[in-house]
Short mmCIF file of C-alpha atoms in Angstrom, two decimals:
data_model
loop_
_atom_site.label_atom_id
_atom_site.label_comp_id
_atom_site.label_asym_id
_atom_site.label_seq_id
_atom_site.Cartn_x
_atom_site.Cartn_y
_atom_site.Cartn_z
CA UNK A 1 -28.01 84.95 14.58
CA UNK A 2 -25.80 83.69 17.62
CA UNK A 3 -23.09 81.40 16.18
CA UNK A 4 -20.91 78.49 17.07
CA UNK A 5 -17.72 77.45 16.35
CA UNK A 6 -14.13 75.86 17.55
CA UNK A 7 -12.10 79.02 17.67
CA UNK A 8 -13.00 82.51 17.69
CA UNK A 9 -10.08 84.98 15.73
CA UNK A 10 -10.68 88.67 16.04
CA UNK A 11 -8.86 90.33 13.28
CA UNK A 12 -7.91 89.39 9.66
CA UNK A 13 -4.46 90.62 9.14
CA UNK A 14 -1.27 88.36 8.99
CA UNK A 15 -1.90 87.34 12.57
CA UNK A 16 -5.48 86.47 12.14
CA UNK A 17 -5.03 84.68 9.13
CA UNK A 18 -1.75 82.66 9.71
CA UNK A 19 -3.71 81.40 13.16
CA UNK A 20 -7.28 80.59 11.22
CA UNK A 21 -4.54 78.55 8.52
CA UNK A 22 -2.99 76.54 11.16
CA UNK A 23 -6.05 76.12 13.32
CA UNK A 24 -7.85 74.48 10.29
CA UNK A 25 -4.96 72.54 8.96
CA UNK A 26 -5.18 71.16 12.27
CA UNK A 27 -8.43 69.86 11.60
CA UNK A 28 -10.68 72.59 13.73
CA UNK A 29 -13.47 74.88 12.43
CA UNK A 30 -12.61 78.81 12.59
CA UNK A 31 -14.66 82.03 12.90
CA UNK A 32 -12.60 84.84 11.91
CA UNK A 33 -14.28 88.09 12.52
CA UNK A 34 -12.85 91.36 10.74
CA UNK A 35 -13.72 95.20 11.76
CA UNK A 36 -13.32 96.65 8.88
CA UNK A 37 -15.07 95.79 5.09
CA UNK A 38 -11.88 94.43 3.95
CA UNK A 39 -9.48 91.79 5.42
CA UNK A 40 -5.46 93.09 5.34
CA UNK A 41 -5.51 96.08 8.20
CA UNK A 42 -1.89 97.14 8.77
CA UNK A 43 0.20 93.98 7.90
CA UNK A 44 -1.35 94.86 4.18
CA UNK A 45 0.09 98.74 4.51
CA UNK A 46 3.44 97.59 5.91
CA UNK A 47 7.01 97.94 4.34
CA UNK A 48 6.74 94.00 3.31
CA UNK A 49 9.53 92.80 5.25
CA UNK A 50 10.48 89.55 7.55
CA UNK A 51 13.19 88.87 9.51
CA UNK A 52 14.75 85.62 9.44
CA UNK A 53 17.49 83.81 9.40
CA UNK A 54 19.20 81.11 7.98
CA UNK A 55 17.57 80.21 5.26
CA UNK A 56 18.23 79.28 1.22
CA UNK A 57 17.76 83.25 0.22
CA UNK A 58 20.33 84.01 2.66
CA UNK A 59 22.84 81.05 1.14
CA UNK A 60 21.91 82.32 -2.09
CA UNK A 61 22.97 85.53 -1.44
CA UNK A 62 26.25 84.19 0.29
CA UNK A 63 25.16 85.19 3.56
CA UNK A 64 26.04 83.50 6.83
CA UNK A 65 22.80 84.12 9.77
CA UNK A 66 21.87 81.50 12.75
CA UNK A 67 18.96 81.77 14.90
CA UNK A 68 21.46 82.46 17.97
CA UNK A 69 22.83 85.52 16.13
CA UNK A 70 18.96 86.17 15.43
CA UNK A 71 18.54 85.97 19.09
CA UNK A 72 21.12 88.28 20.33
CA UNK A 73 20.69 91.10 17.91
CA UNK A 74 16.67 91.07 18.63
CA UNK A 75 17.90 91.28 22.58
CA UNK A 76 20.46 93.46 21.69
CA UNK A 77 18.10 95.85 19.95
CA UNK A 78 15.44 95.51 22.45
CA UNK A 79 17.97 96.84 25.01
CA UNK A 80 17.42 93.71 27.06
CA UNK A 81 13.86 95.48 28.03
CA UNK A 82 11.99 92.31 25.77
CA UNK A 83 10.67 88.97 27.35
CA UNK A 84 13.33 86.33 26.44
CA UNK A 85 11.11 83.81 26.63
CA UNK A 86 8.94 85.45 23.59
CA UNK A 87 12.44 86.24 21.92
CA UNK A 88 12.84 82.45 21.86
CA UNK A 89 9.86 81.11 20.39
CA UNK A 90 9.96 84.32 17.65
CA UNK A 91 13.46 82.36 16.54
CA UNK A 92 13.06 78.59 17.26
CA UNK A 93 10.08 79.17 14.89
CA UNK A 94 11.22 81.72 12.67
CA UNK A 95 12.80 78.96 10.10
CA UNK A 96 9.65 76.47 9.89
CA UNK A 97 7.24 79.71 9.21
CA UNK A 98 9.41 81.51 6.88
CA UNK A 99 9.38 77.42 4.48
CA UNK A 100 5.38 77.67 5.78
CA UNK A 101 4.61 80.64 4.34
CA UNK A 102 6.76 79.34 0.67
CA UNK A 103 4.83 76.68 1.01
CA UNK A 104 1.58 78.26 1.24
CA UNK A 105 2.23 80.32 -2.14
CA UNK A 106 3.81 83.76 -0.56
CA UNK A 107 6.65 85.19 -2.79
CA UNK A 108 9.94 86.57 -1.80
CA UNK A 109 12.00 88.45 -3.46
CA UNK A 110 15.23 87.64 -4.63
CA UNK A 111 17.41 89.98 -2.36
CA UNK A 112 18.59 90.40 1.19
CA UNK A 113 18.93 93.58 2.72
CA UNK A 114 20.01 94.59 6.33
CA UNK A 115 17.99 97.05 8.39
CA UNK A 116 17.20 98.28 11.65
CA UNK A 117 18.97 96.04 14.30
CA UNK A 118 20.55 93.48 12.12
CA UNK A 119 23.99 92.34 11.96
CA UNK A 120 23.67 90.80 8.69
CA UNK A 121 20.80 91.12 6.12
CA UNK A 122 18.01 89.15 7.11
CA UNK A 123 15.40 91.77 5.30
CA UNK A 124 12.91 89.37 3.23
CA UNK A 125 10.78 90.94 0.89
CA UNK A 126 7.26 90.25 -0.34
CA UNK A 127 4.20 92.31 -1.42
CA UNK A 128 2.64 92.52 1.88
CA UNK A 129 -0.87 92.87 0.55
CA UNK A 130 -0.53 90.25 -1.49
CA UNK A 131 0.40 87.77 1.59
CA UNK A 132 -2.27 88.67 3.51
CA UNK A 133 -4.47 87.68 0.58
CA UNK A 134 -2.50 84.35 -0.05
CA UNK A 135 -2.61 83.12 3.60
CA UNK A 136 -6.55 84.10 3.54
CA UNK A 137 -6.75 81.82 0.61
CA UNK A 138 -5.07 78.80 1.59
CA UNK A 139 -7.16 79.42 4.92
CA UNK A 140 -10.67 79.66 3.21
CA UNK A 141 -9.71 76.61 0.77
CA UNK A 142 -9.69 74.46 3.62
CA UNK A 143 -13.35 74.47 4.13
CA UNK A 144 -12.96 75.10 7.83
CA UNK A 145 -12.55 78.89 8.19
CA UNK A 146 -15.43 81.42 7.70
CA UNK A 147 -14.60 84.98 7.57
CA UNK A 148 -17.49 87.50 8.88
CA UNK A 149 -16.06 90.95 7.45
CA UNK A 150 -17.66 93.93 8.47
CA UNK A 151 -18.27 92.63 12.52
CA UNK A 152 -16.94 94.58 15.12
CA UNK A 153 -15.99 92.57 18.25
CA UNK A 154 -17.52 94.39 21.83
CA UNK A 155 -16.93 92.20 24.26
CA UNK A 156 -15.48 89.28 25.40
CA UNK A 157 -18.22 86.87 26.82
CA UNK A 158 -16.91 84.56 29.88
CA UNK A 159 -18.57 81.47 31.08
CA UNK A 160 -20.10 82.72 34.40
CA UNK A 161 -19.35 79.52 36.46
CA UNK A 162 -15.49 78.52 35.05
CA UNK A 163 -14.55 82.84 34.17
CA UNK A 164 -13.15 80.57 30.78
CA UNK A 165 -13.39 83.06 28.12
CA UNK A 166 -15.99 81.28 25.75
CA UNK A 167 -16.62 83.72 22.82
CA UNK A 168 -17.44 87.46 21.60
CA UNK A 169 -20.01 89.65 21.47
CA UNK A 170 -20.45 91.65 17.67
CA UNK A 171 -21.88 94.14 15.72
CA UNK A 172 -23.09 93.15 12.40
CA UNK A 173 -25.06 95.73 10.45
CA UNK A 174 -26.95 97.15 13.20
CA UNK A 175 -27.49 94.10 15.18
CA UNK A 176 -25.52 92.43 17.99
CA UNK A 177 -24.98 88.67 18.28
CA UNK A 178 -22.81 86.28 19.99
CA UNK A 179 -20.10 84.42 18.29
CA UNK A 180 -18.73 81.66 20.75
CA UNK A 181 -15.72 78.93 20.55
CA UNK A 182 -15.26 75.85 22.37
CA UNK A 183 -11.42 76.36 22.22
CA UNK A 184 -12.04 79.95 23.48
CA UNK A 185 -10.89 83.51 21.52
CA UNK A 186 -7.88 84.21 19.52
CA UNK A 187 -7.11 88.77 19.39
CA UNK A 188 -5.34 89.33 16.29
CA UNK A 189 -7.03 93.18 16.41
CA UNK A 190 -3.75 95.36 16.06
CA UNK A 191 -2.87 98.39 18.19
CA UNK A 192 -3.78 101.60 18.11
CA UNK A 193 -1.87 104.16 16.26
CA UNK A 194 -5.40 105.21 15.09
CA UNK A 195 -6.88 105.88 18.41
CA UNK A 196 -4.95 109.82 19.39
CA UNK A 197 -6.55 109.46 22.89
CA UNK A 198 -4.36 105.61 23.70
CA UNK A 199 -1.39 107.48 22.16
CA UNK A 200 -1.61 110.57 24.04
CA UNK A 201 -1.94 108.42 27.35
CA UNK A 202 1.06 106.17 26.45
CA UNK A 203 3.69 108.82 24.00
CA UNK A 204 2.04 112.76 24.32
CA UNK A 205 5.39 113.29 22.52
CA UNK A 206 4.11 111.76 19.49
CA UNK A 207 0.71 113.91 19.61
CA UNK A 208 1.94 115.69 16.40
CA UNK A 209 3.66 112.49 14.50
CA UNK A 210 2.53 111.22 11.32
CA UNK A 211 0.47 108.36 11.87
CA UNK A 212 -0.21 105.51 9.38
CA UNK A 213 -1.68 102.19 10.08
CA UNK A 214 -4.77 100.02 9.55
CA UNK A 215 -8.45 102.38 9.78
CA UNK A 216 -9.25 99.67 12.58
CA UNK A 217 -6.40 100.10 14.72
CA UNK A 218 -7.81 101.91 17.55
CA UNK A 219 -7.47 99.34 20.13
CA UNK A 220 -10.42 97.31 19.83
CA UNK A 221 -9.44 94.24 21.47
CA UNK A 222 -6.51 96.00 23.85
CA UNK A 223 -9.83 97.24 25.90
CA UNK A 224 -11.97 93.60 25.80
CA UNK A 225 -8.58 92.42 27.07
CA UNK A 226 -8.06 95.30 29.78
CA UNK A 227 -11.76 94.79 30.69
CA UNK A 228 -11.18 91.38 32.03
CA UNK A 229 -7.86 91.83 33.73
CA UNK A 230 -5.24 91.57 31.21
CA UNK A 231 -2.09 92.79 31.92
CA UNK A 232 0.11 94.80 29.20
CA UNK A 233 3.91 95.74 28.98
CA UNK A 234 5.68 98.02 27.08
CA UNK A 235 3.97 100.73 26.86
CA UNK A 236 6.32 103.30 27.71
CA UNK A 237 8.09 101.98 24.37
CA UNK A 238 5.84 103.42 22.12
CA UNK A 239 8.24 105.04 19.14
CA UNK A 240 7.62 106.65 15.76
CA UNK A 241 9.93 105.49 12.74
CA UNK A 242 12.25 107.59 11.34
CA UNK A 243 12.28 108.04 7.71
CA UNK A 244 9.18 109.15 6.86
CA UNK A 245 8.79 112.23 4.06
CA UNK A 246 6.64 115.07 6.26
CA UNK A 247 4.59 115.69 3.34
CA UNK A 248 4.27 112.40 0.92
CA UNK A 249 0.83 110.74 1.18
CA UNK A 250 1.64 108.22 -2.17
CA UNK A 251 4.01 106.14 0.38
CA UNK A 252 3.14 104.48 3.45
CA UNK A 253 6.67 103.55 4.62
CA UNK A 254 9.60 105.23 5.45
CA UNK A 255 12.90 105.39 3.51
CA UNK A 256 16.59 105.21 5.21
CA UNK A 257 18.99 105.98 3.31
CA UNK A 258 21.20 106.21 6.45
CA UNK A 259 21.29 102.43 6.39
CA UNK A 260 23.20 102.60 3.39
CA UNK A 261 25.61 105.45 4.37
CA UNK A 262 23.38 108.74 4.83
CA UNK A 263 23.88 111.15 7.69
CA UNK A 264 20.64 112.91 9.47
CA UNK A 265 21.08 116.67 10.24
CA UNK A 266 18.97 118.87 11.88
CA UNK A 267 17.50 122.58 10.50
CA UNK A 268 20.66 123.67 12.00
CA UNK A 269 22.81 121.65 9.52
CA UNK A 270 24.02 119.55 12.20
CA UNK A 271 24.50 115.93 13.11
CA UNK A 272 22.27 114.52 15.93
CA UNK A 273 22.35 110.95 16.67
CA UNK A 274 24.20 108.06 15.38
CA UNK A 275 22.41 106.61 12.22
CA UNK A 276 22.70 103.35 12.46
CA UNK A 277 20.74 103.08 15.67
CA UNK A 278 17.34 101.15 15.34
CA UNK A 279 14.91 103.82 13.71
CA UNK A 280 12.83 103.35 16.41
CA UNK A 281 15.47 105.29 18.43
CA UNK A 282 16.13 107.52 15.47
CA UNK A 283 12.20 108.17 15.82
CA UNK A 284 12.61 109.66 19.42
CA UNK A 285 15.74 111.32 18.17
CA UNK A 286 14.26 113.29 15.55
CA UNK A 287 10.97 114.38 17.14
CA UNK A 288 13.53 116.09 19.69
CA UNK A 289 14.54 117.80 17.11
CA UNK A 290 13.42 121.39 15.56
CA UNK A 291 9.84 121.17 14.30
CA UNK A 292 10.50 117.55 14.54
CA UNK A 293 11.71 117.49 11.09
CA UNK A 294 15.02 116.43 9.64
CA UNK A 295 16.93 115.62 6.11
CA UNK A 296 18.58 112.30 5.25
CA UNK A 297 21.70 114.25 3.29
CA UNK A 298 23.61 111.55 0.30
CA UNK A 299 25.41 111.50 -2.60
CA UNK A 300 24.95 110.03 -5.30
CA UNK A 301 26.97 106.79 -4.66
CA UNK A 302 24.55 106.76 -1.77
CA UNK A 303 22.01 106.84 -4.01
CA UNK A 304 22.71 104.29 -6.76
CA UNK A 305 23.62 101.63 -4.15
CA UNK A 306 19.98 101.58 -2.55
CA UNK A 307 17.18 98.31 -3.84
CA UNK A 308 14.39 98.73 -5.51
CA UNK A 309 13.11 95.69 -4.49
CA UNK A 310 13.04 96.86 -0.71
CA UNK A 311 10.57 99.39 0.14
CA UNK A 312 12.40 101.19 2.80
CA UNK A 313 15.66 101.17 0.82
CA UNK A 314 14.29 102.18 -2.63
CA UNK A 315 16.43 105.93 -3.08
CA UNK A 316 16.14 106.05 -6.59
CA UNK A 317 12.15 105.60 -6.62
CA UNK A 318 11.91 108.57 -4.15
CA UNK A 319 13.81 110.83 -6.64
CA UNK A 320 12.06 110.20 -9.25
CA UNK A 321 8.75 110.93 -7.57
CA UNK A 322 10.45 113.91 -6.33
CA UNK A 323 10.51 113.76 -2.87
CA UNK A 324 14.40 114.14 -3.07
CA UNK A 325 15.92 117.48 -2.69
CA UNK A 326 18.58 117.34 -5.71
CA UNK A 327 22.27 119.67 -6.01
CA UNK A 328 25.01 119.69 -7.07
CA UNK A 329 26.76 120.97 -4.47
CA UNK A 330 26.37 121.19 -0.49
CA UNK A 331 26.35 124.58 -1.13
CA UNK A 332 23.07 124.82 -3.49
CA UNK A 333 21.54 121.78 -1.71
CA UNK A 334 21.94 123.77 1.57
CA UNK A 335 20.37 126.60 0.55
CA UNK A 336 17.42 124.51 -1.16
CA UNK A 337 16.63 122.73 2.35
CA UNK A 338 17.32 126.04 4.22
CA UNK A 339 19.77 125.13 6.57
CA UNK A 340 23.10 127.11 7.06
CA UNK A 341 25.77 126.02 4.31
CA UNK A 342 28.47 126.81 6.53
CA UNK A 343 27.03 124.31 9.31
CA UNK A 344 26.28 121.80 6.47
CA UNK A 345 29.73 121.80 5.17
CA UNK A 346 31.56 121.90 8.71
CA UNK A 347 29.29 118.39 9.29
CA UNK A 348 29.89 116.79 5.86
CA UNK A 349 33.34 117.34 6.28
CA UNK A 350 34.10 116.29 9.57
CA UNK A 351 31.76 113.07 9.16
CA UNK A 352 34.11 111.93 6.13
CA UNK A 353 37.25 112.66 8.42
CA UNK A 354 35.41 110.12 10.94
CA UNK A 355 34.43 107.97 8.26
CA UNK A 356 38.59 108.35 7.03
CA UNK A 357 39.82 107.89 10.59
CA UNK A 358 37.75 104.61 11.42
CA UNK A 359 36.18 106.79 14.41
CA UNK A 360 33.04 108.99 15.05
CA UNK A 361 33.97 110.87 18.68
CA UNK A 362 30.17 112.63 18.32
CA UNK A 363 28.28 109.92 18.12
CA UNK A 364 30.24 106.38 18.32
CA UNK A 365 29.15 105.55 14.63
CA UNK A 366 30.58 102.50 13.29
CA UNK A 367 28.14 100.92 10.84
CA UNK A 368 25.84 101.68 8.73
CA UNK A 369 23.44 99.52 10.48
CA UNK A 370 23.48 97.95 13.68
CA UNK A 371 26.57 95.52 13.57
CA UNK A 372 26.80 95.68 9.85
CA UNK A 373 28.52 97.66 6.96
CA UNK A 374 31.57 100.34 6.62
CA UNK A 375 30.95 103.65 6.39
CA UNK A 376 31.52 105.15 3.28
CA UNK A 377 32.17 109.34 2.59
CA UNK A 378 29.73 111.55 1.17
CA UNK A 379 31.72 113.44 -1.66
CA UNK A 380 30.21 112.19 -4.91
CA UNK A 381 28.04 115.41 -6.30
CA UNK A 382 25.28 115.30 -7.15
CA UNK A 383 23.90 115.77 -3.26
CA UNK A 384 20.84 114.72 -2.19
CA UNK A 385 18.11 115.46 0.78
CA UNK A 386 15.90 113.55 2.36
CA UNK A 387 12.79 115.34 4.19
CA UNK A 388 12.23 112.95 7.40
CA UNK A 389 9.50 112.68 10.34
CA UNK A 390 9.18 110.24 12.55
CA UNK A 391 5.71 108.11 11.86
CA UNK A 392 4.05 105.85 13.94
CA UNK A 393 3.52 103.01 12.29
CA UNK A 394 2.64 100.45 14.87
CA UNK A 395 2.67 100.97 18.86
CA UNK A 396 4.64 97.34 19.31
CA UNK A 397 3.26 96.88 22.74
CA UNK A 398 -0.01 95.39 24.41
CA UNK A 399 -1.27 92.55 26.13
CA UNK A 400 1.22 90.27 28.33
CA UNK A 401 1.50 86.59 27.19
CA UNK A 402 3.31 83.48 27.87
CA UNK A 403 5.35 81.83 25.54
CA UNK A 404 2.12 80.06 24.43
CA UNK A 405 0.55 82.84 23.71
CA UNK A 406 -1.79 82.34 26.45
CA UNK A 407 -2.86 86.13 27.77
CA UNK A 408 -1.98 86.57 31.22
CA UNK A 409 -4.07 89.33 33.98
CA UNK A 410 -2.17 91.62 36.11
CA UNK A 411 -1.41 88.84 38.59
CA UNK A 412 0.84 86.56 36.24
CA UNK A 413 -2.21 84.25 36.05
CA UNK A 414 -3.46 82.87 32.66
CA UNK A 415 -6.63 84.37 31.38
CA UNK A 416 -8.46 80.90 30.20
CA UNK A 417 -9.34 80.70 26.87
CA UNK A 418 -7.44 83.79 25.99
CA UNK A 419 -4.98 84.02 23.20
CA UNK A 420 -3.53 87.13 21.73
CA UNK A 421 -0.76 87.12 18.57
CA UNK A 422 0.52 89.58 16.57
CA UNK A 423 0.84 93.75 17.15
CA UNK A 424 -1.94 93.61 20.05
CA UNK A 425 0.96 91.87 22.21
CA UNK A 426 4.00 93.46 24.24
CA UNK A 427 7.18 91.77 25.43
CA UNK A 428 8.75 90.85 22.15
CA UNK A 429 10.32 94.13 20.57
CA UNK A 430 11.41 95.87 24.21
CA UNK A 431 12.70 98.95 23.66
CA UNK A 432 13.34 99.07 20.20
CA UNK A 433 12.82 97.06 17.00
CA UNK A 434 14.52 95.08 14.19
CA UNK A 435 13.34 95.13 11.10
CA UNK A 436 10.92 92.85 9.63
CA UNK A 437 9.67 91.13 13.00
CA UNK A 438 6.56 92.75 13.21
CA UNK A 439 5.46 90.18 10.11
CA UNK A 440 7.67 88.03 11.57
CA UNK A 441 6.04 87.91 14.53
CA UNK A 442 2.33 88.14 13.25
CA UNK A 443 3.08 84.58 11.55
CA UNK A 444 5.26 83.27 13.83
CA UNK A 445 2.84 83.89 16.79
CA UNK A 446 -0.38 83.90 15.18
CA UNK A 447 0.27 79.81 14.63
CA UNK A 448 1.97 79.08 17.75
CA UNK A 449 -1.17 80.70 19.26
CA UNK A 450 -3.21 78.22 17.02
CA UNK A 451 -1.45 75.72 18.27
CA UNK A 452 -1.89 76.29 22.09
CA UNK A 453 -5.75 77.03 21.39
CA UNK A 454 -6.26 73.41 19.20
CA UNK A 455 -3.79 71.26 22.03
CA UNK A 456 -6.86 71.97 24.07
CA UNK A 457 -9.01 69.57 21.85
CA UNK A 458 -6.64 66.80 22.23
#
């Protein structure tokens, strides 16, 4: 049952798929090989967003972006901890993938939010399940890309002579086989949020978190990698997102409503962190906190301004599932949550004084997110709160690559025949994370690593 092919993708989420599109548009025959019994894994779970910038949505929406203001806020988020060299490819590709992925059939929606790390909305909405699916069509109507789902990669097979890595073995209903490429091995396999023994050698403080990703994301193709020599970075970086209801199992995303003017308090009705922070950081911030459990307090301006069309900023569809605390007053809303209303009052009060003053002396507030929006008061009854945990969505680190997407060992040198794309790699995000460029960067680098893999046929 051993099989042949050009190039070998493990994994059939956005990565997988965007690479096996590119790699067969290119002319070159494709093996895509998927754990699980369906094709999607986390990219199909996520919040459905992209970051990018500069393009007709944005004009549309009267929005100014450039992929230099693109660039700084994604080092500017990553605390300067990310590989610039990744940061650049991420945004001198950004534009031609985000008119690629139009062009292969994927829908956005209308509006433009901002979010975590942005200093203008980039936020650009699909149905992420729905993209997966597109991309895996376009790739299977080319002829050139068979999909094996069900077949669990092992290991990765090296020529014994050249140490080029040269295919995969698999598990396919009971019985191994080798799967080999002439162009080598693309991992598209994810991370592993799934996998509590990774996380508690990486983040023990997220032993408790909520965890939510793809059923295959226990770091399949991390360890093929690691066998071999790969290097990895970022590591230490693992965060949960902030935002997620403790006790909601209908959603698989978080909602912050402190990007649109919310404060965070603790069970002690107070303040703890400045909200408009990346929600990675508002991740680490809250599991610090009391039971590692906070509320997202608004009003009900708050409220109404929030988007329906954006998963993570959708405040009315919470409420009316009822996973908003509803009062009238700070008082009764206090007393619903179970915090002190004396604290609660003392902390909504002296945030609208900030808010009034143009200053926040606790935490340095200034925006509602990142570089973007004024702060507006919380004062118009009725009062809502928000039940939030931090959940790890993604770990956002992995393998080391070059900007070619080439995997590198722990001595710098390139790992022939190696090519890793999407959430399996480190270096882009550093230490914290912008919205919408983990999709961003499963397309982006899923077809740059395509490309790299099919130069070697030329």
């Amino acid at each position: 049952m051993d099989l042949q092919t050009e190039l070998v993708i493990v994994g059939g989420g956005l990565a997988g798929f965007s690479a096996a599109l590119e790699a067969a548009r290119l002319g070159h025959q494709v093996i895509l090989l998927e754990k699980q019994a369906e094709t999607g894994g986390s990219s199909a779970m996520s919040g459905g967003c992209l970051a990018f910038a500069g393009t007709d949505l944005q004009r549309d929406n009267h929005i100014e972006d450039s992929s230099e203001l693109l660039f700084n806020d994604l080092r500017e988020v990553g605390q300067f901890e990310n590989d610039e060299s990744l940061v650049r490819v991420y945004v001198d590709n950004q534009l031609d993938t985000y008119e690629w992925l139009k062009q292969a059939g994927v829908q956005f929606g209308r509006n433009i939010e901002a979010s975590s790390g942005q200093s203008v909305p980039r936020v650009h909405n699909v149905d992420p399940a729905d993209t997966v699916r597109t991309i895996a069509a376009r790739a299977k109507e080319t002829g050139m890309v068979n999909v094996l789902a069900s077949a669990a990669a092992q290991r990765l097979i090296r020529n014994p002579h050249t140490g080029r890595v040269e295919g995969v073995s698999v598990l396919h209903d009971g019985n191994t086989f080798t799967v080999r490429g002439s162009l080598g091995v693309l991992l598209a396999s994810g991370g592993f949020c799934r996998n509590a023994e990774l996380v508690h050698k990486y983040a023990p403080q997220y032993d408790d978190a909520v965890f939510i990703g793809g059923e295959g994301n226990v770091g399949d193709g991390l360890k093929m990698a690691w066998q071999i020599g790969a290097d990895n970075r970022d590591m230490i970086y693992i965060k949960g997102t902030y935002g997620k209801h403790p006790t909601d199992e209908t959603n698989h995303h978080s909602c912050l409503a402190v990007y649109k003017g919310a404060i965070a308090v603790n069970q002690d009705g107070k303040r703890f962190v400045d909200e408009s922070i990346s929600y990675k950081l508002l991740g680490d911030a809250c599991i610090r906190q009391p039971y590692g459990t906070t509320y997202q307090i608004l009003d009900r301006r708050i409220l109404e301004s929030g988007d329906n069309l954006t998963r993570i900023l959708d405040l009315e569809r919470r409420l009316e599932e009822g996973l908003m605390i509803e009062a009238d007053t700070l008082e009764q809303l206090a007393a619903l949550i179970e915090v002190p209303a004396k604290a609660l009052l003392e902390t909504v009060t002296s945030y609208n004084a900030y808010v009034d003053a143009g200053t926040d002396p606790e935490f340095g507030r200034q925006h509602l997110v990142h570089q973007y929006g004024d702060l507006v008061r919380i004062e118009q009854g009725p009062y809502y709160a928000y039940p939030s945990t931090a959940a790890v969505f993604g770990t956002y680190c992995g393998l080391c690559i070059d900007r070619d997407m080439r995997v590198l060992d722990v001595y710098g040198d390139v790992l022939e025949g190696l090519y890793a794309a999407g959430e399996i790699v480190g270096g882009l995000h550093g230490a914290a994370y912008m919205t919408g460029t983990a999709l961003g960067k499963a397309a982006i680098f899923g077809r740059v690593a395509a490309r790299t893999a099919t130069a070697a046929a030329s």
